[in-house]
Amino acid sequence: MHRLYQTGRKSGLVATSVWTNAIHPDDRERAEREFDDAVASRGQYNSEFRIVWPDGDVRYIRSRAHFYVSEEGAPSFIGAEWDVTADVRLNAEAARQRAVAEARALALEQSAARIEYAAEHDYLTGLPNRRLFDKRLAQLAEDPTVSTLAVLHLDLDEFKQINDGYGHSAGDAVLRAAALRIEAGLPKGSIAARIGGDEFVIILVNFTGVDVLQQIARDVQRRLRKKIRFGADLLQSGASIGISWSADRSDANLLAESDIALYHAKAAGRDRIQFFTQQLKDELMAKRQIGEELKLALEGGEFVPFYQVQLDARTRAIVGLEALVRWQHAERGLLVPGDFLKVADEYGLSADIDAAILRRVLKDRRDWEGRGVPVPRIAVNISGQRLYDPHLMEDLLSLDIPQSAIVFELIETIFLDDCDDEMLQSVEQIKQMGIEIEIDDFGSGHASLIGLVRLRPTRLKIDRQLVDEIDTSDEQRRVVKSIIEIAKALGVSVIAEGVETEGHATTLAKLGCETLQGFALGRPVPASEIDGIFVSPVAG
Ligand code: C2E
Ligand code: MG
Ligand code: MG
């Protein structure tokens, strides 16, 4: 069989070998087979192959022909072959671009998935984070196959000690182990999440009753109690658990309620389980109400200072006043700090209350001075929130406080917890504004000698618990004596609070305490009663 070629290069009959040799070696066998098949079947011939020109140029050829028998009776194929190189190359390029685009889309999709995963999971334990927890809880609350719904709020008991004592990698190891153990102890369909440092939450669904919840919580506690090997050390951390549940899959307050239950569990000791109860609910409502009322009271100027005198231990002359906040509540009457300061702290309102009291104190002071009353220094109490208030300095500067007119009483625990550079710096700035610094309740909890040395306050105030037994306990008296000696050695003055008897007053004076404050010398009174105190000499 011969082929008739009409190409740009030559025309005429060519031998089959010319055709065969021109075909690209990789396509040759297939092309020949397809031609032979067409001959054998006397049918259609359809092929595509590459040919190589003598100069090495590779072209793509498409060949179409069909069988026929010529007039002379010779079996032949008639058809055409044409150069489709441009087409093929274009298609190949399009396919390549499509592949690149697909790969890019896939990569994008994967990285989007990765980002989404990271946004919803805790990197350390791989558990869902708070965000995913919220989402899942909301989904379950809408899920018609869910009947009962519970949130268990869990906090590792000794985590802080482990972190501080063995380092952060030990802490991380404990958290990872805890995550695995919590998950291992849960029935199918539960969700565990890590929502804070050592805080985990668990969602349980379709449990049959409270006893089942109790059982699961106990089981989780038991698993968590097991020791964890960390290098050469064995670490152990128990867990406290607060539980809130609903029988109609309403999730409205489950997390907040389980948190409150957890708070009570921890307050009762370690390794406890506490359900959210009606009583806790009432407490929560009361707290919320106080929180709301506090905000209104701040706006309405219902916080006023009462003043308690501070006397020179030897002469009994008035050398100072302490301003103590009182809340003039429209319905409940006069409230003392014990009734509202803790809630104010929780609602972040302490700094505002302190600021309001300072403004009132400065106003009272101006009033007294205007009437010719000799005003001694006035001490105000400063909460930790106020001390860390970023607007504190600005606020103080705007108040134009006279030199040595005001004392800031900071409670001892503020320093011990956070005696950091930032705080030392703000204390230094306060001192430079002519405001004295006093450490309140000294000796009430922690040995705060370090705070004393670093802070260099003008004065420290001996806590009333120490004063209370000064006449009945030799040991207590010795403690007070040492405090006074140390203070003197550091150039710090000493005041005592809670002076309830004349005995307290004389003993303290003998021990070298310079200033006294207490019910025996004067109770806190409203500003309107201060004039009278100044006029009449104090008995003693
Ligand atoms: P504190 O600063 O140690 O104030 C002394 C507390 O002891 C006052 O209670 C005072 O009324 C009471 N007290 C005075 N003399 C005696 C006494 O002889 N015996 C006994 N048993 N108690 C005495 P108060 O006014 O209820 O204040 C309690 C605490 O509330 C204060 O303790 C202080 O830490 C805080 N506080 C008071 N006012 C403010 C304020 O404006 N801001 C802030 N942040 N805290 C304040
Ligand atoms: Mg005080
Ligand atoms: Mg005190």
Coordinates of C-alpha atoms and ligand atoms in Angstrom, one line a residue:
M1 CA 0.0 0.0 0.0
H2 CA 1.3 3.4 -0.9
R3 CA 0.3 6.8 0.4
L4 CA -0.2 10.0 -1.5
Y5 CA 1.1 12.9 0.3
Q6 CA 0.2 16.5 -0.4
T7 CA 2.5 18.4 1.8
G8 CA 4.2 21.7 1.5
R9 CA 7.4 19.9 1.0
K10 CA 6.7 17.3 -1.6
S11 CA 3.9 15.6 -3.4
G12 CA 3.5 12.3 -5.1
L13 CA 3.6 8.7 -4.2
V14 CA 5.8 7.7 -1.4
A15 CA 6.8 4.4 -0.1
T16 CA 5.2 3.1 3.1
S17 CA 8.6 3.0 4.8
V18 CA 8.9 6.8 4.3
W19 CA 5.6 7.3 6.1
T20 CA 6.5 4.8 8.8
N21 CA 10.0 6.3 9.4
A22 CA 8.6 9.8 9.6
I23 CA 6.3 8.9 12.5
H24 CA 7.6 9.7 16.0
P25 CA 9.1 6.5 17.4
D26 CA 6.8 6.7 20.4
D27 CA 3.7 6.8 18.2
R28 CA 4.9 4.5 15.5
E29 CA 3.6 1.2 16.7
R30 CA 0.2 2.5 17.6
A31 CA -0.2 4.4 14.3
E32 CA 0.7 1.3 12.3
R33 CA -1.6 -0.9 14.3
E34 CA -4.5 1.5 13.7
F35 CA -3.8 1.5 10.0
D36 CA -3.5 -2.3 9.8
D37 CA -6.8 -2.6 11.7
A38 CA -8.5 -0.3 9.3
V39 CA -7.2 -2.3 6.3
A40 CA -8.3 -5.6 7.9
S41 CA -11.8 -4.3 8.7
R42 CA -12.0 -2.4 5.4
G43 CA -13.6 0.4 7.4
Q44 CA -12.8 3.8 8.7
Y45 CA -9.3 4.9 9.4
N46 CA -9.0 7.5 12.1
S47 CA -5.7 8.4 13.8
E48 CA -3.5 11.0 15.2
F49 CA 0.2 10.9 15.6
R50 CA 3.4 12.9 15.5
I51 CA 5.8 13.0 12.7
V52 CA 9.4 14.1 12.8
W53 CA 10.7 16.1 9.9
P54 CA 14.3 15.5 8.9
D55 CA 15.2 18.9 10.5
G56 CA 13.9 17.5 13.8
D57 CA 10.7 19.6 13.8
V58 CA 7.8 17.6 15.4
R59 CA 4.3 18.1 14.0
Y60 CA 1.0 16.6 15.0
I61 CA -0.9 15.0 12.2
R62 CA -4.6 14.0 12.2
S63 CA -5.5 11.4 9.6
R64 CA -9.0 10.5 8.4
A65 CA -9.7 8.0 5.6
H66 CA -12.1 5.4 4.5
F67 CA -11.8 2.2 2.5
Y68 CA -12.9 1.9 -1.1
V69 CA -12.2 -0.3 -4.1
S70 CA -10.9 1.6 -7.1
E71 CA -12.2 1.2 -10.7
E72 CA -9.4 -1.1 -11.4
G73 CA -10.5 -3.2 -8.4
A74 CA -7.6 -2.3 -6.2
P75 CA -8.4 -1.9 -2.5
S76 CA -7.6 1.7 -1.4
F77 CA -8.1 4.2 1.3
I78 CA -9.0 7.7 0.5
G79 CA -8.8 10.6 2.9
A80 CA -6.7 13.4 4.2
E81 CA -4.1 14.1 6.7
W82 CA -3.6 17.5 8.1
D83 CA -1.3 19.3 10.4
V84 CA -3.0 20.0 13.8
T85 CA 0.1 21.0 15.7
A86 CA -1.2 24.4 16.6
D87 CA -4.5 22.9 17.8
V88 CA -2.8 20.3 19.9
R89 CA -0.4 22.7 21.5
L90 CA -3.2 25.1 22.3
N91 CA -5.2 22.3 23.9
A92 CA -2.2 21.2 25.8
E93 CA -1.6 24.7 27.1
A94 CA -5.3 25.0 28.0
A95 CA -5.1 21.7 29.9
R96 CA -2.0 22.8 31.7
Q97 CA -3.6 26.0 32.8
R98 CA -6.7 24.2 33.9
A99 CA -4.5 21.9 36.0
V100 CA -2.7 24.8 37.5
A101 CA -5.9 26.6 38.3
E102 CA -7.4 23.5 39.9
A103 CA -4.3 22.9 42.0
R104 CA -4.4 26.5 43.1
A105 CA -8.1 26.2 44.0
L106 CA -7.4 23.1 46.0
A107 CA -4.5 24.7 47.8
L108 CA -6.7 27.7 48.7
E109 CA -9.4 25.4 49.9
Q110 CA -7.0 23.5 52.0
S111 CA -5.5 26.6 53.6
A112 CA -8.9 28.0 54.1
A113 CA -9.8 24.8 55.9
R114 CA -6.6 24.9 57.9
I115 CA -7.3 28.5 58.9
E116 CA -10.9 27.6 59.9
Y117 CA -9.7 24.7 61.9
A118 CA -7.1 26.8 63.7
A119 CA -9.8 29.4 64.4
E120 CA -12.0 26.8 66.1
H121 CA -9.5 24.6 67.8
D122 CA -7.0 24.8 70.7
Y123 CA -3.5 24.5 69.3
L124 CA -2.2 22.7 72.3
T125 CA -4.8 19.9 72.9
G126 CA -6.5 19.9 69.5
L127 CA -9.9 20.2 71.3
P128 CA -12.5 22.6 70.1
N129 CA -12.0 26.1 71.5
R130 CA -14.6 28.5 73.0
R131 CA -15.8 29.6 69.6
L132 CA -16.5 26.1 68.3
F133 CA -18.0 25.2 71.7
D134 CA -20.5 28.1 71.5
K135 CA -21.4 27.1 67.9
R136 CA -21.9 23.4 68.8
L137 CA -23.9 24.2 71.9
A138 CA -26.2 26.5 69.9
Q139 CA -26.6 23.8 67.2
L140 CA -27.4 21.1 69.8
A141 CA -30.0 23.4 71.4
E142 CA -31.8 23.5 68.0
D143 CA -31.4 19.8 67.2
P144 CA -34.7 17.9 67.5
T145 CA -33.0 14.7 68.3
V146 CA -31.6 16.2 71.4
S147 CA -33.7 16.0 74.6
T148 CA -31.6 16.7 77.7
L149 CA -28.5 19.0 77.4
A150 CA -25.8 19.6 80.0
V151 CA -22.7 21.6 80.4
L152 CA -19.9 20.4 82.7
H153 CA -17.4 23.1 83.5
L154 CA -14.1 21.7 84.7
D155 CA -11.0 23.4 86.2
L156 CA -7.7 21.6 87.0
D157 CA -7.0 22.0 90.7
E158 CA -3.2 22.1 91.0
F159 CA -2.5 23.5 87.6
K160 CA -1.0 26.8 88.7
Q161 CA 1.4 25.0 91.1
I162 CA 2.5 22.6 88.4
N163 CA 3.1 25.5 86.0
D164 CA 5.0 27.5 88.5
G165 CA 6.9 24.6 90.0
Y166 CA 7.8 22.6 87.0
G167 CA 7.7 25.1 84.2
H168 CA 5.4 25.7 81.2
S169 CA 6.3 22.5 79.3
A170 CA 5.1 20.5 82.3
G171 CA 1.9 22.6 82.3
D172 CA 1.4 21.9 78.6
A173 CA 2.0 18.1 79.2
V174 CA -0.7 18.1 81.9
L175 CA -3.2 20.0 79.7
R176 CA -2.6 17.5 76.8
A177 CA -3.0 14.5 79.1
A178 CA -6.1 16.1 80.6
A179 CA -7.6 16.6 77.1
L180 CA -7.1 13.0 76.2
R181 CA -8.4 11.7 79.4
I182 CA -11.5 13.8 79.4
E183 CA -12.3 12.7 75.9
A184 CA -11.7 9.1 76.7
G185 CA -14.3 9.3 79.5
L186 CA -17.2 10.6 77.6
P187 CA -20.1 8.9 76.0
K188 CA -20.6 9.1 72.2
G189 CA -22.1 12.4 71.0
S190 CA -20.4 14.4 73.8
I191 CA -18.2 17.4 73.0
A192 CA -15.2 18.4 75.0
A193 CA -13.6 21.9 74.6
R194 CA -10.8 23.9 76.2
I195 CA -11.9 27.4 76.8
G196 CA -9.2 28.9 79.0
G197 CA -5.9 28.2 80.6
D198 CA -6.9 25.1 82.6
E199 CA -10.6 25.3 82.0
F200 CA -12.4 22.7 80.0
V201 CA -16.1 22.3 79.2
I202 CA -18.0 19.3 78.2
I203 CA -21.4 19.1 76.5
L204 CA -23.5 16.0 77.2
V205 CA -26.7 15.2 75.4
N206 CA -29.6 12.7 75.9
F207 CA -28.6 11.5 79.3
T208 CA -31.3 9.9 81.4
G209 CA -30.9 11.8 84.7
V210 CA -28.8 13.7 87.2
D211 CA -27.2 10.5 88.5
V212 CA -25.8 9.8 85.1
L213 CA -24.2 13.2 85.0
Q214 CA -22.8 12.7 88.4
Q215 CA -21.4 9.4 87.4
I216 CA -19.7 10.8 84.2
A217 CA -18.3 13.7 86.2
R218 CA -16.9 11.3 88.8
D219 CA -15.4 9.1 86.1
V220 CA -13.7 12.1 84.5
Q221 CA -12.3 13.2 87.9
R222 CA -11.0 9.7 88.5
R223 CA -9.2 9.6 85.2
L224 CA -7.7 13.1 85.8
R225 CA -6.4 12.2 89.2
K226 CA -4.0 9.6 87.7
K227 CA -0.4 10.6 87.8
I228 CA 1.3 11.9 84.6
R229 CA 4.9 11.1 83.9
F230 CA 6.9 14.2 83.0
G231 CA 10.6 13.4 82.6
A232 CA 11.7 12.1 86.0
D233 CA 8.7 13.6 87.7
L234 CA 5.2 12.4 88.4
L235 CA 2.6 15.1 88.2
Q236 CA -0.9 15.0 89.5
S237 CA -3.8 17.3 89.1
G238 CA -7.4 16.8 90.3
A239 CA -10.4 18.6 88.9
S240 CA -13.3 20.6 90.2
I241 CA -16.5 20.4 88.2
G242 CA -19.6 22.6 88.0
I243 CA -22.7 21.2 86.2
S244 CA -25.7 22.8 84.8
W245 CA -28.3 21.0 82.7
S246 CA -31.7 21.5 81.1
A247 CA -34.4 19.0 80.4
D248 CA -35.8 20.8 77.3
R249 CA -32.4 21.5 75.6
S250 CA -32.5 25.2 76.3
D251 CA -28.9 26.4 76.4
A252 CA -29.5 30.0 77.4
N253 CA -27.5 30.1 80.6
L254 CA -25.9 26.7 80.8
L255 CA -22.3 27.9 80.4
A256 CA -22.7 30.8 82.9
E257 CA -24.5 28.6 85.3
S258 CA -22.0 25.8 85.2
D259 CA -19.3 28.4 85.7
I260 CA -21.0 29.6 88.9
A261 CA -21.4 26.1 90.1
L262 CA -17.7 25.5 89.4
Y263 CA -16.8 28.6 91.4
H264 CA -18.8 27.1 94.3
A265 CA -17.2 23.7 93.8
K266 CA -13.7 25.3 94.1
A267 CA -14.7 27.4 97.1
A268 CA -15.8 24.2 98.9
G269 CA -12.4 22.6 98.4
R270 CA -10.7 20.5 95.8
D271 CA -12.0 17.7 93.7
R272 CA -15.6 18.6 94.1
I273 CA -18.7 18.3 91.9
Q274 CA -21.3 21.0 92.2
F275 CA -24.7 21.2 90.4
F276 CA -26.2 24.6 89.7
T277 CA -29.1 25.0 92.1
Q278 CA -32.0 27.3 92.7
Q279 CA -30.1 28.9 95.6
L280 CA -27.1 29.6 93.3
K281 CA -29.6 31.0 90.8
D282 CA -31.0 33.4 93.4
E283 CA -27.5 34.5 94.4
L284 CA -26.7 35.1 90.7
M285 CA -29.8 37.2 90.2
A286 CA -29.1 39.2 93.4
K287 CA -25.6 39.9 92.2
R288 CA -26.7 40.9 88.7
Q289 CA -29.2 43.3 90.3
I290 CA -26.6 44.8 92.5
G291 CA -24.3 45.1 89.5
E292 CA -27.0 47.0 87.6
E293 CA -27.8 49.2 90.6
L294 CA -24.1 50.0 91.1
K295 CA -23.9 51.5 87.7
L296 CA -27.0 53.7 88.3
A297 CA -25.7 54.6 91.8
L298 CA -22.4 55.8 90.2
E299 CA -24.3 58.0 87.8
G300 CA -26.6 59.3 90.6
G301 CA -23.7 60.1 93.0
E302 CA -25.0 57.8 95.6
F303 CA -21.5 56.9 96.9
V304 CA -20.3 59.2 99.6
P305 CA -17.3 59.1 101.9
F306 CA -17.6 58.7 105.7
Y307 CA -14.6 59.9 107.7
Q308 CA -12.8 58.2 110.6
V309 CA -10.2 60.1 112.5
Q310 CA -6.6 59.1 112.9
L311 CA -4.9 60.3 116.1
D312 CA -1.3 60.9 117.2
A313 CA -0.6 58.0 119.6
R314 CA 1.1 60.3 122.2
T315 CA -0.8 63.7 121.9
R316 CA -4.1 62.3 120.7
A317 CA -4.3 65.2 118.2
I318 CA -6.1 64.5 115.0
V319 CA -3.4 64.0 112.3
G320 CA -5.5 62.4 109.6
L321 CA -8.8 61.1 108.3
E322 CA -9.6 57.9 106.4
A323 CA -12.4 58.2 103.9
L324 CA -14.5 55.1 103.8
V325 CA -17.1 54.6 101.1
R326 CA -20.8 54.3 101.9
W327 CA -23.6 53.7 99.5
Q328 CA -26.7 55.8 100.2
H329 CA -29.2 53.3 98.8
A330 CA -32.7 54.7 98.1
E331 CA -34.5 51.7 99.5
R332 CA -31.9 49.8 101.6
G333 CA -30.5 52.7 103.4
L334 CA -26.8 53.2 104.2
L335 CA -24.7 50.3 102.9
V336 CA -21.1 49.5 103.9
P337 CA -18.3 48.3 101.6
G338 CA -18.9 44.7 102.7
D339 CA -22.3 44.8 101.0
F340 CA -21.2 45.8 97.5
L341 CA -17.5 46.1 97.0
K342 CA -17.0 42.5 95.9
V343 CA -19.7 42.7 93.3
A344 CA -18.3 46.1 92.2
D345 CA -14.9 44.4 91.7
E346 CA -16.5 41.7 89.6
Y347 CA -18.3 44.2 87.5
G348 CA -15.1 46.3 87.0
L349 CA -16.7 49.2 88.9
S350 CA -14.2 49.6 91.8
A351 CA -12.0 52.0 89.9
D352 CA -15.0 54.3 89.2
I353 CA -16.1 54.1 92.8
D354 CA -12.6 55.0 94.0
A355 CA -12.5 57.9 91.6
A356 CA -15.9 59.2 92.7
I357 CA -14.9 59.0 96.4
L358 CA -11.6 60.9 95.7
R359 CA -13.6 63.7 94.0
R360 CA -16.0 63.9 96.9
V361 CA -13.1 64.0 99.4
L362 CA -11.4 66.9 97.5
K363 CA -14.7 68.7 97.5
D364 CA -15.3 68.2 101.2
R365 CA -11.8 69.3 101.8
R366 CA -12.3 72.6 99.9
D367 CA -15.6 73.2 101.8
W368 CA -13.9 72.7 105.2
E369 CA -11.0 74.9 104.2
G370 CA -13.4 77.6 103.1
R371 CA -14.9 77.6 106.5
G372 CA -11.5 77.8 108.2
V373 CA -11.5 74.3 109.5
P374 CA -7.9 72.9 109.8
V375 CA -7.9 69.8 107.5
P376 CA -5.4 67.1 108.1
R377 CA -4.3 64.6 105.4
I378 CA -7.1 62.4 104.1
A379 CA -6.5 58.8 103.3
V380 CA -8.5 57.1 100.5
N381 CA -8.6 53.4 99.7
I382 CA -7.4 52.4 96.3
S383 CA -8.4 49.1 94.6
G384 CA -6.1 47.1 92.4
Q385 CA -8.4 48.1 89.4
R386 CA -7.9 51.8 90.1
L387 CA -4.1 51.4 90.4
Y388 CA -4.0 49.7 87.0
D389 CA -6.4 52.1 85.4
P390 CA -4.6 53.5 82.4
H391 CA -6.3 56.9 82.9
L392 CA -5.2 57.2 86.5
M393 CA -2.4 59.7 86.1
E394 CA -4.4 61.8 83.7
D395 CA -7.3 61.8 86.1
L396 CA -5.1 62.7 89.1
L397 CA -3.4 65.5 87.3
S398 CA -6.7 67.1 86.3
L399 CA -7.8 67.1 90.0
D400 CA -5.1 69.5 91.1
I401 CA -4.3 67.7 94.3
P402 CA -2.5 69.9 96.9
Q403 CA 0.9 68.5 98.2
S404 CA 0.5 66.1 101.2
A405 CA -3.2 66.5 101.3
I406 CA -4.1 62.9 100.1
V407 CA -2.9 59.5 101.1
F408 CA -3.5 56.4 98.9
E409 CA -4.1 53.3 101.0
L410 CA -3.3 50.2 99.0
I411 CA -4.2 46.8 100.4
E412 CA -1.3 44.5 101.0
T413 CA -2.4 41.8 98.6
I414 CA -2.1 44.2 95.6
F415 CA 1.6 44.3 96.0
L416 CA 2.2 40.7 96.6
D417 CA 0.3 39.5 93.7
D418 CA 1.6 42.0 91.2
C419 CA 4.6 43.9 92.4
D420 CA 5.8 44.4 88.9
D421 CA 7.7 47.2 87.3
E422 CA 4.6 48.7 85.7
M423 CA 3.0 49.0 89.2
L424 CA 6.2 50.3 90.8
Q425 CA 6.3 52.9 88.2
S426 CA 2.8 54.2 88.7
V427 CA 3.3 54.2 92.5
E428 CA 6.4 56.3 91.9
Q429 CA 4.4 58.7 89.7
I430 CA 1.8 59.0 92.4
K431 CA 4.4 59.8 95.0
Q432 CA 5.8 62.5 92.8
M433 CA 2.4 64.2 92.7
G434 CA 2.7 64.7 96.4
I435 CA 0.4 61.9 97.3
E436 CA 1.5 59.6 100.1
I437 CA 1.5 55.9 99.8
E438 CA 0.3 53.7 102.6
I439 CA 0.1 49.9 102.8
D440 CA -3.3 48.9 104.3
D441 CA -4.0 45.8 106.4
F442 CA -0.3 45.1 106.8
G443 CA 0.3 41.6 108.3
S444 CA -3.2 40.3 107.4
G445 CA -2.1 37.6 105.1
H446 CA 1.2 37.5 103.4
A447 CA 4.6 38.6 104.8
S448 CA 5.0 41.6 102.6
L449 CA 8.5 42.7 103.5
I450 CA 9.6 42.4 99.9
G451 CA 6.7 44.7 98.9
L452 CA 7.7 47.1 101.7
V453 CA 11.3 47.3 100.6
R454 CA 10.5 47.7 96.9
L455 CA 7.6 50.1 97.4
R456 CA 9.0 52.3 100.1
P457 CA 5.6 53.6 101.3
T458 CA 5.3 56.6 103.6
R459 CA 3.4 54.5 106.1
L460 CA 2.1 51.1 106.8
K461 CA -1.1 50.3 108.6
I462 CA -1.1 47.3 111.0
D463 CA -4.1 45.1 110.4
R464 CA -6.8 45.1 113.0
Q465 CA -6.6 41.3 113.5
L466 CA -3.1 41.8 114.9
V467 CA -4.2 44.7 117.0
D468 CA -7.1 42.7 118.4
E469 CA -5.1 40.4 120.6
I470 CA -2.3 42.7 121.4
D471 CA -3.2 42.8 125.1
T472 CA -4.0 39.1 125.4
S473 CA -1.3 37.3 123.4
D474 CA 2.4 37.8 124.0
E475 CA 3.1 36.3 120.6
Q476 CA 0.8 38.8 118.8
R477 CA 2.4 41.6 120.7
R478 CA 5.8 40.5 119.6
V479 CA 4.7 40.3 116.0
V480 CA 3.4 43.9 116.2
K481 CA 6.6 45.0 117.9
S482 CA 8.8 43.4 115.1
I483 CA 6.7 45.0 112.4
I484 CA 7.2 48.4 114.0
E485 CA 10.9 47.9 114.4
I486 CA 11.3 46.8 110.8
A487 CA 9.3 49.7 109.6
K488 CA 11.4 52.1 111.6
A489 CA 14.6 50.6 110.2
L490 CA 13.2 51.2 106.7
G491 CA 12.1 54.8 107.5
V492 CA 8.4 53.9 107.2
S493 CA 5.9 55.3 109.6
V494 CA 3.3 53.1 111.4
I495 CA -0.4 53.5 112.0
A496 CA -2.6 50.9 113.7
E497 CA -6.3 50.3 112.8
G498 CA -9.0 48.5 114.8
V499 CA -8.1 50.3 118.1
E500 CA -11.2 49.3 120.0
T501 CA -10.0 49.7 123.6
E502 CA -8.0 52.2 125.6
G503 CA -5.7 49.2 126.4
H504 CA -5.0 48.8 122.7
A505 CA -4.1 52.4 122.4
T506 CA -1.7 52.5 125.3
T507 CA 0.1 49.3 124.3
L508 CA 0.5 50.4 120.7
A509 CA 1.9 53.8 121.8
K510 CA 4.4 52.0 124.1
L511 CA 5.5 49.8 121.2
G512 CA 6.3 52.9 119.2
C513 CA 3.3 53.0 116.9
E514 CA 2.8 56.7 115.9
T515 CA -0.8 56.9 114.8
L516 CA -4.0 55.2 115.9
Q517 CA -7.4 54.6 114.3
G518 CA -10.4 52.7 115.7
F519 CA -13.8 52.7 117.2
A520 CA -12.3 53.6 120.6
L521 CA -11.2 56.9 119.2
G522 CA -13.9 57.7 116.7
R523 CA -16.3 55.9 114.4
P524 CA -16.7 56.7 110.7
V525 CA -19.0 59.7 110.4
P526 CA -20.5 61.6 107.5
A527 CA -18.8 64.8 106.3
S528 CA -21.4 67.0 108.1
E529 CA -20.2 65.7 111.5
I530 CA -16.6 66.4 110.9
D531 CA -16.7 70.1 111.9
G532 CA -17.8 69.1 115.4
I533 CA -15.0 66.6 115.8
F534 CA -12.4 69.2 115.0
V535 CA -13.8 71.8 117.4
S536 CA -14.1 69.6 120.5
P537 CA -10.8 68.2 121.7
V538 CA -10.8 64.4 121.6
A539 CA -11.0 62.7 124.9
G540 CA -8.2 60.4 125.9
Ligands
C2E1 P1 -10.0 49.3 105.6 O1 -9.5 50.2 104.7 O2 -9.1 48.4 106.4 O3 -10.9 50.2 106.6 C1 -11.2 50.0 107.9 C2 -12.4 49.3 108.2 O4 -12.5 48.9 109.5 C3 -13.7 50.2 107.9 O5 -14.7 49.3 107.5 C4 -13.9 50.7 109.3 O6 -15.3 51.1 109.5 C5 -13.6 49.5 110.2 N1 -13.1 49.9 111.5 C6 -12.6 51.1 111.9 N2 -12.3 51.0 113.2 C7 -12.6 49.8 113.7 C8 -12.6 49.1 114.9 O7 -12.1 49.7 115.9 N3 -13.0 47.9 115.0 C9 -13.5 47.2 113.9 N4 -13.9 46.0 114.0 N5 -13.6 47.8 112.7 C10 -13.1 49.1 112.6 P2 -15.6 49.7 106.3 O8 -15.9 51.1 106.2 O9 -16.7 48.7 106.3 O10 -14.6 49.3 105.1 C11 -14.2 48.0 104.9 C12 -13.2 48.0 103.8 O11 -13.7 48.4 102.6 C13 -12.0 48.9 104.0 O12 -11.1 48.4 105.0 C14 -11.4 49.1 102.7 O13 -10.6 48.0 102.4 C15 -12.6 49.0 101.8 N6 -13.0 50.3 101.4 C16 -13.6 51.3 102.1 N7 -13.8 52.4 101.4 C17 -13.3 52.1 100.2 C18 -13.1 52.9 99.0 O14 -13.5 54.1 98.9 N8 -12.5 52.3 97.9 C19 -12.1 51.0 98.0 N9 -11.5 50.5 97.0 N10 -12.2 50.3 99.1 C20 -12.8 50.9 100.2
MG2 MG -8.1 51.5 104.5
MG3 MG -7.4 48.3 106.9

